[in-house]
Structures are given as C-alpha cells and as structure tokens.
Coordinates of C-alpha atoms in Angstrom, one line a residue:
Chain A
X1 CA 33.7 -33.0 15.5
X2 CA 33.5 -30.0 17.8
X3 CA 35.6 -29.9 20.8
X4 CA 34.4 -28.8 24.2
X5 CA 35.5 -25.2 24.0
X6 CA 33.8 -24.7 20.5
X7 CA 30.6 -26.2 21.9
X8 CA 30.8 -23.6 24.8
X9 CA 31.4 -20.8 22.3
X10 CA 28.8 -21.9 19.9
X11 CA 26.2 -22.1 22.8
X12 CA 27.3 -18.7 24.1
X13 CA 27.0 -17.1 20.8
X14 CA 23.7 -18.7 20.1
X15 CA 22.3 -17.2 23.3
X16 CA 23.8 -13.8 22.4
X17 CA 23.1 -13.6 18.7
X18 CA 19.4 -13.7 18.7
X19 CA 19.3 -10.7 20.9
X20 CA 21.6 -8.8 18.8
X21 CA 19.7 -9.7 15.7
X22 CA 16.3 -9.0 17.5
X23 CA 16.9 -5.2 16.8
X24 CA 14.6 -4.9 13.8
X25 CA 15.3 -1.5 12.6
X26 CA 13.1 0.7 10.4
X27 CA 16.1 2.7 9.0
X28 CA 18.1 -0.5 8.3
X29 CA 15.0 -2.0 6.6
X30 CA 14.6 1.2 4.5
X31 CA 18.4 1.2 3.5
X32 CA 18.4 -2.3 2.4
X33 CA 15.4 -1.7 0.2
X34 CA 17.0 1.5 -1.1
X35 CA 20.1 -0.4 -1.9
X36 CA 18.0 -3.2 -3.7
X37 CA 16.0 -0.6 -5.6
X38 CA 19.2 1.1 -6.8
X39 CA 20.5 -2.1 -8.1
X40 CA 17.1 -3.1 -9.7
X41 CA 17.0 0.3 -11.3
X42 CA 20.5 -0.1 -12.8
X43 CA 19.5 -3.6 -14.2
X44 CA 16.3 -2.1 -15.8
X45 CA 18.3 0.8 -17.3
X46 CA 21.1 -1.4 -18.6
X47 CA 19.3 -2.3 -21.8
X48 CA 20.6 -6.0 -21.4
X49 CA 18.7 -8.9 -22.9
X50 CA 15.9 -10.6 -21.0
X51 CA 18.0 -13.6 -20.0
X52 CA 20.8 -11.4 -18.8
X53 CA 18.4 -9.3 -16.8
X54 CA 16.9 -12.3 -15.2
X55 CA 20.2 -13.7 -14.1
X56 CA 21.0 -10.3 -12.6
X57 CA 17.7 -10.3 -10.8
X58 CA 18.5 -13.9 -9.3
X59 CA 21.7 -12.5 -7.8
X60 CA 19.8 -9.6 -6.3
X61 CA 17.0 -11.9 -5.0
X62 CA 19.6 -14.1 -3.4
X63 CA 21.3 -11.2 -1.7
X64 CA 18.4 -9.1 -0.4
X65 CA 15.6 -11.6 0.3
X66 CA 15.1 -14.5 2.6
X67 CA 14.7 -17.2 -0.1
X68 CA 14.5 -20.4 2.1
X69 CA 11.6 -18.8 4.1
X70 CA 9.8 -17.6 1.1
X71 CA 10.2 -21.0 -0.6
X72 CA 8.9 -23.0 2.5
X73 CA 5.9 -20.7 3.0
X74 CA 5.0 -21.2 -0.7
X75 CA 5.2 -24.9 -0.5
X76 CA 3.0 -24.9 2.5
X77 CA 2.0 -28.0 4.6
X78 CA 3.9 -30.3 2.3
X79 CA 7.2 -28.8 3.6
X80 CA 6.6 -30.5 6.9
X81 CA 7.0 -34.0 5.6
X82 CA 9.8 -33.2 3.2
X83 CA 13.3 -34.4 3.9
X84 CA 16.2 -31.9 4.2
X85 CA 17.6 -32.9 0.9
X86 CA 14.2 -32.6 -0.8
X87 CA 13.9 -29.0 0.7
X88 CA 17.3 -28.1 -0.4
X89 CA 16.7 -29.2 -4.0
X90 CA 13.2 -27.5 -4.0
X91 CA 14.5 -24.3 -2.6
X92 CA 17.2 -24.1 -5.2
X93 CA 14.8 -24.6 -7.9
X94 CA 12.2 -22.1 -6.4
X95 CA 15.0 -19.5 -6.4
X96 CA 15.4 -19.7 -10.2
X97 CA 11.6 -19.9 -10.6
X98 CA 10.9 -16.7 -8.8
X99 CA 13.8 -14.8 -10.1
X100 CA 12.7 -15.6 -13.8
X101 CA 9.0 -14.9 -13.1
X102 CA 9.4 -11.6 -11.3
X103 CA 12.5 -10.6 -13.2
X104 CA 10.3 -10.7 -16.3
X105 CA 7.7 -8.4 -14.5
X106 CA 10.4 -6.0 -13.4
X107 CA 11.7 -5.9 -16.8
X108 CA 8.4 -4.4 -18.0
X109 CA 9.4 -1.4 -15.9
X110 CA 11.9 -0.5 -18.6
X111 CA 12.0 3.3 -18.9
X112 CA 10.7 3.6 -15.5
X113 CA 12.1 3.9 -12.0
X114 CA 11.4 2.7 -8.5
X115 CA 11.5 5.3 -5.7
X116 CA 11.6 4.6 -2.0
X117 CA 8.9 6.6 -0.2
X118 CA 9.3 5.6 3.5
X119 CA 9.2 2.8 6.0
X120 CA 7.2 1.9 9.1
X121 CA 6.6 -1.1 11.5
X122 CA 3.7 -3.2 10.6
X123 CA 2.9 -6.2 12.7
X124 CA 6.1 -8.1 13.4
X125 CA 8.0 -6.7 10.4
X126 CA 8.9 -3.4 8.7
X127 CA 7.0 -2.2 5.7
X128 CA 9.0 -0.3 3.2
X129 CA 6.8 1.6 0.7
X130 CA 8.1 2.2 -2.9
X131 CA 6.5 3.8 -6.0
X132 CA 7.2 2.3 -9.5
X133 CA 7.2 5.3 -11.8
X134 CA 6.3 4.1 -15.2
X135 CA 6.5 5.8 -18.7
X136 CA 3.0 6.8 -19.9
X137 CA 1.3 5.0 -17.2
X138 CA 0.0 5.6 -13.6
X139 CA 2.5 4.8 -11.0
X140 CA 2.3 1.6 -9.1
X141 CA 2.6 1.1 -5.4
X142 CA 5.0 -1.7 -4.2
X143 CA 5.7 -2.5 -0.6
X144 CA 8.5 -4.6 0.7
X145 CA 8.2 -6.5 3.9
X146 CA 11.4 -6.7 5.8
X147 CA 12.4 -8.8 8.8
X148 CA 15.6 -9.8 10.5
X149 CA 14.4 -13.2 11.6
X150 CA 16.8 -14.9 9.1
X151 CA 19.7 -13.4 11.0
X152 CA 20.0 -10.2 9.0
X153 CA 17.6 -7.6 7.5
X154 CA 16.0 -9.2 4.3
X155 CA 12.7 -8.8 2.5
X156 CA 10.4 -11.8 2.7
X157 CA 7.4 -10.4 0.6
X158 CA 6.4 -7.7 -1.6
X159 CA 2.9 -6.4 -2.4
X160 CA 2.2 -4.7 -5.8
X161 CA -1.1 -2.7 -5.8
X162 CA -2.4 -4.9 -3.1
X163 CA -1.4 -8.2 -4.7
X164 CA 0.6 -10.2 -2.1
X165 CA 3.5 -12.2 -3.7
X166 CA 3.5 -14.8 -0.9
X167 CA -0.2 -15.5 -1.1
X168 CA -0.2 -15.5 -4.8
X169 CA 2.9 -17.8 -5.2
X170 CA 1.5 -20.2 -2.4
X171 CA -1.6 -20.6 -4.6
X172 CA 0.4 -21.2 -7.7
X173 CA 2.8 -23.7 -6.1
X174 CA -0.2 -25.5 -4.6
X175 CA -1.7 -25.8 -8.1
X176 CA 1.6 -27.0 -9.6
X177 CA 1.9 -29.6 -6.8
X178 CA -1.7 -30.8 -7.4
X179 CA -0.8 -31.1 -11.2
X180 CA 2.1 -33.3 -10.1
X181 CA 0.0 -35.6 -7.8
X182 CA 1.5 -33.8 -4.8
X183 CA 5.0 -35.3 -5.6
X184 CA 7.6 -32.7 -4.4
X185 CA 10.4 -34.1 -6.5
X186 CA 8.3 -33.8 -9.6
X187 CA 7.5 -30.3 -8.7
X188 CA 11.0 -29.4 -8.1
X189 CA 11.9 -30.9 -11.5
X190 CA 9.1 -28.9 -13.2
X191 CA 10.0 -25.4 -11.7
X192 CA 13.7 -26.2 -12.0
X193 CA 13.2 -26.5 -15.8
X194 CA 11.8 -23.0 -16.2
Chain B
X1 CA -36.3 6.6 -17.1
X2 CA -32.7 5.3 -17.4
X3 CA -31.9 6.6 -13.9
X4 CA -35.0 4.9 -12.4
X5 CA -34.0 1.7 -14.1
X6 CA -30.4 2.0 -12.8
X7 CA -31.8 2.6 -9.4
X8 CA -34.1 -0.6 -9.5
X9 CA -31.1 -2.6 -10.9
X10 CA -28.8 -1.4 -8.2
X11 CA -31.3 -2.4 -5.5
X12 CA -32.2 -5.6 -7.0
X13 CA -28.5 -6.7 -7.6
X14 CA -27.3 -5.6 -4.3
X15 CA -30.0 -7.5 -2.6
X16 CA -29.1 -10.5 -4.8
X17 CA -25.4 -10.4 -3.9
X18 CA -24.6 -13.6 -2.2
X19 CA -22.9 -13.0 1.1
X20 CA -19.5 -14.6 1.7
X21 CA -19.2 -16.8 4.8
X22 CA -17.3 -15.0 7.5
X23 CA -13.5 -15.0 7.1
X24 CA -13.6 -16.3 3.5
X25 CA -11.2 -14.5 1.3
X26 CA -12.5 -16.1 -1.9
X27 CA -16.3 -16.6 -2.3
X28 CA -16.9 -18.4 -5.5
X29 CA -20.1 -20.4 -5.5
X30 CA -20.3 -20.3 -9.4
X31 CA -16.9 -21.7 -9.9
X32 CA -17.8 -24.3 -12.5
X33 CA -19.8 -21.7 -14.7
X34 CA -16.8 -19.2 -14.1
X35 CA -14.2 -21.8 -15.2
X36 CA -15.9 -22.4 -18.5
X37 CA -16.1 -18.6 -19.2
X38 CA -12.5 -18.5 -18.2
X39 CA -11.6 -21.1 -20.9
X40 CA -13.6 -19.0 -23.4
X41 CA -11.7 -15.8 -22.5
X42 CA -8.4 -17.6 -22.6
X43 CA -8.9 -18.9 -26.1
X44 CA -10.0 -15.4 -27.3
X45 CA -6.9 -13.8 -25.8
X46 CA -4.8 -16.7 -26.9
X47 CA -2.5 -14.6 -29.2
X48 CA -1.7 -12.3 -26.3
X49 CA 1.8 -12.7 -24.8
X50 CA 2.5 -15.9 -26.9
X51 CA 4.6 -14.0 -29.4
X52 CA 8.1 -15.0 -28.6
X53 CA 9.9 -12.1 -30.4
X54 CA 7.6 -9.6 -29.0
X55 CA 9.0 -7.2 -26.5
X56 CA 6.6 -4.5 -25.3
X57 CA 3.2 -3.5 -26.7
X58 CA 2.2 -3.7 -30.4
X59 CA 0.6 -0.1 -30.5
X60 CA 3.4 2.5 -30.4
X61 CA 3.6 4.3 -27.0
X62 CA 2.9 7.7 -28.4
X63 CA -0.4 6.7 -30.0
X64 CA -1.6 4.5 -27.2
X65 CA -1.0 7.3 -24.6
X66 CA -3.1 9.5 -26.6
X67 CA -5.9 7.0 -26.9
X68 CA -5.8 6.2 -23.3
X69 CA -5.9 9.9 -22.3
X70 CA -9.0 10.5 -24.6
X71 CA -10.8 7.5 -23.3
X72 CA -10.0 8.6 -19.6
X73 CA -11.3 12.1 -20.3
X74 CA -14.6 10.8 -22.0
X75 CA -15.1 8.8 -18.9
X76 CA -14.5 11.7 -16.5
X77 CA -18.2 12.9 -16.1
X78 CA -19.2 9.4 -14.8
X79 CA -16.1 9.4 -12.5
X80 CA -17.1 12.8 -11.1
X81 CA -20.8 11.6 -10.6
X82 CA -19.4 8.7 -8.6
X83 CA -17.0 10.9 -6.7
X84 CA -20.1 13.0 -5.7
X85 CA -22.3 10.0 -4.8
X86 CA -19.5 8.7 -2.5
X87 CA -19.4 12.1 -0.7
X88 CA -15.9 12.8 -2.0
X89 CA -16.4 16.4 -2.9
X90 CA -12.6 17.1 -3.0
X91 CA -12.3 14.4 -5.5
X92 CA -15.3 15.6 -7.5
X93 CA -13.9 19.1 -7.6
X94 CA -10.4 18.2 -8.6
X95 CA -11.7 15.9 -11.3
X96 CA -14.0 18.7 -12.6
X97 CA -11.0 20.9 -12.9
X98 CA -9.1 18.1 -14.7
X99 CA -12.0 17.6 -17.1
X100 CA -12.3 21.3 -17.9
X101 CA -8.5 21.8 -18.4
X102 CA -8.1 18.7 -20.6
X103 CA -11.1 19.3 -22.6
X104 CA -10.2 23.0 -23.3
X105 CA -6.4 23.0 -23.4
X106 CA -5.9 19.2 -24.1
X107 CA -7.8 18.9 -27.4
X108 CA -10.8 17.2 -25.9
X109 CA -8.5 15.1 -23.6
X110 CA -6.3 13.7 -26.3
X111 CA -3.5 15.3 -24.2
X112 CA -3.4 15.4 -20.4
X113 CA -2.0 18.9 -19.4
X114 CA -3.8 18.5 -16.0
X115 CA -1.5 15.7 -15.1
X116 CA 1.5 17.8 -15.8
X117 CA 0.0 20.5 -13.4
X118 CA -0.1 17.9 -10.8
X119 CA -3.9 17.4 -11.0
X120 CA -4.1 13.5 -10.9
X121 CA -7.2 11.6 -11.5
X122 CA -9.1 10.5 -8.5
X123 CA -10.6 7.2 -9.8
X124 CA -14.2 6.2 -8.9
X125 CA -16.8 3.8 -10.4
X126 CA -20.1 2.6 -9.4
X127 CA -19.0 -0.7 -8.0
X128 CA -16.7 1.4 -5.7
X129 CA -19.8 3.6 -4.9
X130 CA -21.7 0.6 -3.9
X131 CA -18.8 -0.5 -1.7
X132 CA -18.7 2.9 0.0
X133 CA -22.5 2.5 0.7
X134 CA -21.9 -0.7 2.4
X135 CA -23.0 -3.3 -0.2
X136 CA -21.3 -6.6 0.0
X137 CA -18.8 -7.8 -2.5
X138 CA -20.9 -10.7 -3.5
X139 CA -19.6 -13.7 -5.4
X140 CA -16.7 -13.8 -7.7
X141 CA -17.6 -13.7 -11.4
X142 CA -15.6 -14.1 -14.5
X143 CA -17.5 -12.3 -17.3
X144 CA -17.2 -13.1 -21.0
X145 CA -14.6 -10.6 -22.7
X146 CA -14.7 -8.3 -19.6
X147 CA -12.8 -10.9 -17.4
X148 CA -12.7 -11.1 -13.6
X149 CA -15.4 -9.3 -11.6
X150 CA -17.7 -9.6 -8.7
X151 CA -21.5 -9.4 -8.4
X152 CA -21.1 -5.9 -6.9
X153 CA -18.7 -4.7 -9.6
X154 CA -20.8 -6.2 -12.4
X155 CA -23.8 -4.3 -11.1
X156 CA -21.6 -1.3 -10.9
X157 CA -20.5 -1.6 -14.5
X158 CA -24.0 -1.8 -15.7
X159 CA -25.1 1.2 -13.7
X160 CA -22.1 3.2 -14.8
X161 CA -23.2 2.8 -18.5
X162 CA -26.8 3.8 -17.7
X163 CA -26.0 6.8 -15.5
X164 CA -23.1 8.2 -17.7
X165 CA -23.8 12.0 -17.8
X166 CA -21.6 12.5 -20.9
X167 CA -24.8 12.5 -23.1
X168 CA -25.9 15.7 -21.4
X169 CA -22.9 17.7 -22.7
X170 CA -22.6 16.4 -26.3
X171 CA -24.5 15.8 -29.5
X172 CA -25.3 12.3 -30.6
X173 CA -22.7 12.4 -33.2
X174 CA -20.1 13.5 -30.7
X175 CA -21.3 10.7 -28.5
X176 CA -20.4 8.1 -31.2
X177 CA -16.9 9.6 -31.4
X178 CA -16.5 9.5 -27.7
X179 CA -17.7 5.9 -27.6
X180 CA -15.3 4.7 -30.5
X181 CA -12.5 6.6 -28.7
X182 CA -13.4 5.0 -25.4
X183 CA -13.3 1.5 -27.0
X184 CA -9.9 2.3 -28.7
X185 CA -8.6 3.5 -25.3
X186 CA -9.6 0.3 -23.7
X187 CA -7.9 -1.7 -26.4
X188 CA -4.8 0.4 -26.0
X189 CA -4.9 -0.3 -22.2
X190 CA -5.1 -4.1 -22.7
X191 CA -2.3 -3.8 -25.3
X192 CA -0.1 -2.1 -22.6
X193 CA -0.6 -4.8 -20.1
X194 CA -1.1 -7.6 -22.6
X195 CA 2.2 -9.4 -22.0
X196 CA 1.5 -9.5 -18.2
X197 CA -2.0 -10.9 -18.7
X198 CA -0.8 -13.2 -21.3
X199 CA 2.1 -14.6 -19.1
X200 CA -0.3 -15.2 -16.2
X201 CA -2.8 -17.0 -18.4
X202 CA -0.3 -19.1 -20.4
X203 CA 2.2 -20.0 -17.7
X204 CA 0.1 -20.6 -14.7
X205 CA -0.8 -24.2 -13.5
X206 CA -4.2 -23.0 -12.7
X207 CA -4.7 -19.6 -14.4
X208 CA -8.3 -19.4 -13.4
X209 CA -7.3 -19.4 -9.7
X210 CA -4.4 -17.0 -10.3
X211 CA -6.6 -14.5 -12.2
X212 CA -9.2 -14.7 -9.4
X213 CA -6.8 -14.2 -6.5
X214 CA -5.0 -11.3 -8.3
X215 CA -8.1 -9.5 -9.2
X216 CA -9.7 -9.8 -5.7
X217 CA -6.6 -8.6 -4.0
X218 CA -6.1 -5.7 -6.4
X219 CA -9.7 -4.6 -6.3
X220 CA -9.9 -4.7 -2.5
X221 CA -6.7 -2.6 -2.4
X222 CA -8.3 0.0 -4.8
X223 CA -11.4 0.1 -2.6
X224 CA -9.4 0.7 0.5
X225 CA -10.5 -2.6 2.1
X226 CA -7.8 -4.1 4.5
X227 CA -6.4 -7.3 3.2
X228 CA -8.3 -10.2 4.9
X229 CA -5.2 -12.3 4.8
X230 CA -1.6 -11.4 5.6
X231 CA 1.4 -13.6 5.3
X232 CA 3.9 -13.9 8.2
X233 CA 6.1 -16.8 7.2
X234 CA 8.1 -16.5 10.5
X235 CA 5.1 -16.9 12.8
X236 CA 3.3 -19.4 10.4
X237 CA 6.2 -21.3 8.8
X238 CA 4.1 -23.4 6.4
X239 CA 1.1 -21.0 6.0
X240 CA -1.3 -23.6 7.2
X241 CA -2.2 -22.3 10.6

C-alpha cells in the first residue's frame, strides 16, 4: 500500500510528467531513429544466422518502439473487451510475431544499408525519413513515425514505399482473428507459436 | 492503326472504370472472381519462397542485374513517351539521355553507366499517365500471371504494349531479342523479390487481402496520391473510429 506522502508525490509527478513528456522533439526523434538504424545496420552486416538476427531485431523492436500501442491498434475493437491478462499475453506474443516477420524482411537488406535523410513534424507525430540502399536494386524509402506519448520518444509505425505497417498488420491480425472464430486466446496461441 | 486502337481502348476503359464510393480505400466489386484468380496465381507460384534452405535469389546477382538493366533499357522509349504524355519534359529529357548513354556505352543497356553518372530512371507508365490525366483508379483486379492491378492500371498495361515506340528504332529481329530480354528481365525481377512475395502468400491468414492492401498502398504512393488512411494509434487507440 502507498502511504499518504507517496500518493501526494505520485499525484504531483503525474501532473508534471505529461508536460515534460509533451515536448515532442524533431531532433530527438531523428536521433532515436539514427540510433536504431545504426544497430539494424550492424545486425544486417553481422552475417549471423536468420534466427540470431531475428532475436537481435526483437531486442531492438522492444527498445525503440512502443510495442503495447502497436499491438493494441492492430488488434482493433476486440481489444476493448479483452481482460488485462489477455492483453498482456497477446502483446507478448505480438512482440515475437512482429520481430520475426519484419526481422526476416530486414534481413533481405543484407549487403545494403539504411541512411537517415531527415525529420519533420506530420500531424501529431514526427516523421523520420530513411532510405534503404540495396545492392543492385533501386533504393527504398522507409519512414518511421515517432511519438513521445508512451512517455519517451519511440516509433509506433513505419511505412515502406507507401505500405503502412500498422494498417497492413491490422488487416492481417483481423484475418487471423476471423480464422480463430474471433477468439483472442486462440489468436495469442497461434501468433505466439511463430 | 495501333495508336487509334489504343486511343479507343483508353477512352472505353476509362469510361468503364467503376468509381469507388467516397472515402473507400479499397474498391473491390469483383472480389469473388479476383479471389479465384488469386488461388490460381498462388498455385502457380507455389514453389516461390517455400524452399527452406534457400537464402536469397536463385539467379546469381551479377547475371540478374544485367538482365534487369537490359530489360529496363528496352522499356525506356515507352517510359519516355509516357513522361512526355504527362507533361514531364524534365523526366523525358533525363530518360532520353539515359537511354542514349546506356545504349551506346552500356552495350545496348546490358550495363547501366548512366546510373553511375547519377542519371536515375524517372519511372512512368500509361496507368500513371491516366492517373495524371485524372482518370479514376477503378476497381481492384487480380490478373492471371500478372497479379494485383486496378482497372486503370490494366488499361495502362495494354496501351503500353500497343504504343511502345521501340519498334520504330529497331529491325524485327532486334525486336525479338528485345522482347526475350524483356521477359528474362521480368523473371529476374520476380526472382529478386520472390522470397518476399512467397512469404506474404504462404504465411498470411488472408493472402488475397494482404496482396490487395500492399499493392494499392504502394501503387498510390508511386502515383503521388496522398494516403487515404493514416494510422494514429494514440488518437484512435483501437483503430475503429
């Protein structure tokens, strides 16, 4: 149990923190994407096995993105009626699912490199533009959307050549859920097994 | 004659494009038929990406890059024509330079010295020209062998074949070589992205819907059309508002 003083401190910090965190910064957004890209490039260049690269990407995904928000949005309206325990299990399974799926995509960039081009505010977030330089192929444009609404600067979406990860995964999770008769626990078990 | 036919076809097909209801991001009135074509295409490409031991493309990188460069160069007169039809004279001029440099110094386009000189291809096709002219996207289509398309893009593909000016510059024999090279280049391109396509087709719970969504988003991006739908998971927590 919290004592009275702790409650006051918690309430006070709760009223201060959102303001401190509200300073969504273009340069901060660009630097977290730059840091992410440096680490992704290092994984791509490491020449590790696919499984090892995927587990490296899972760590980076955790560190640099707002996983609970991404997971909830992709689940859609079904998240409204889910219990906290169900959401926790689903979010953990989703983390592995997305790291494995996009880890394999990023692994195809072997021999290539991601370069940060710049950042600008778009709607309520910061868009950080990057270019994926590939060996013997035309470069790809990849934008990261960064927000500080989770409490710190994290990316919550990326768009590769116009293809929006959140919208695409929301459709895919929706289809998986349909296949499982809209049973969230069954969905969690299925994506957790990937 | 061919041009007149292409013109008629363009007008007819654009007039026939079914218009999407306002705000709809996916307009797919032929879904049932499209889904059966999708099953056919999926069986056809069943081998793609299913090879567990396979890492990377089957065609060696060096050969496939040459095939793709040659095919791109053969397609260039058609691209330049579309740059011009869209009023993009900067693109048309730059692509003409590219075509001349690669044809003369790049062994008829087998190599791409223009790219090294910083002269990148400014892509254009007749589907894009129709979009620039204001034709609606029409319904989503999945075509046998060719895969995802729209009514506008399908009309564009046919017109591109009919108005290809390459025949004006080369003999019939050379045209055969160019066509074979073009097909080889297309196969090489599919081989390069085969794993990705195969993964999407084999692993998705609804590969038809995924292919449709990915194609439409990517194509609209290429055409410079602002995305109809954005995702703000902080304002719209469950994406259902």
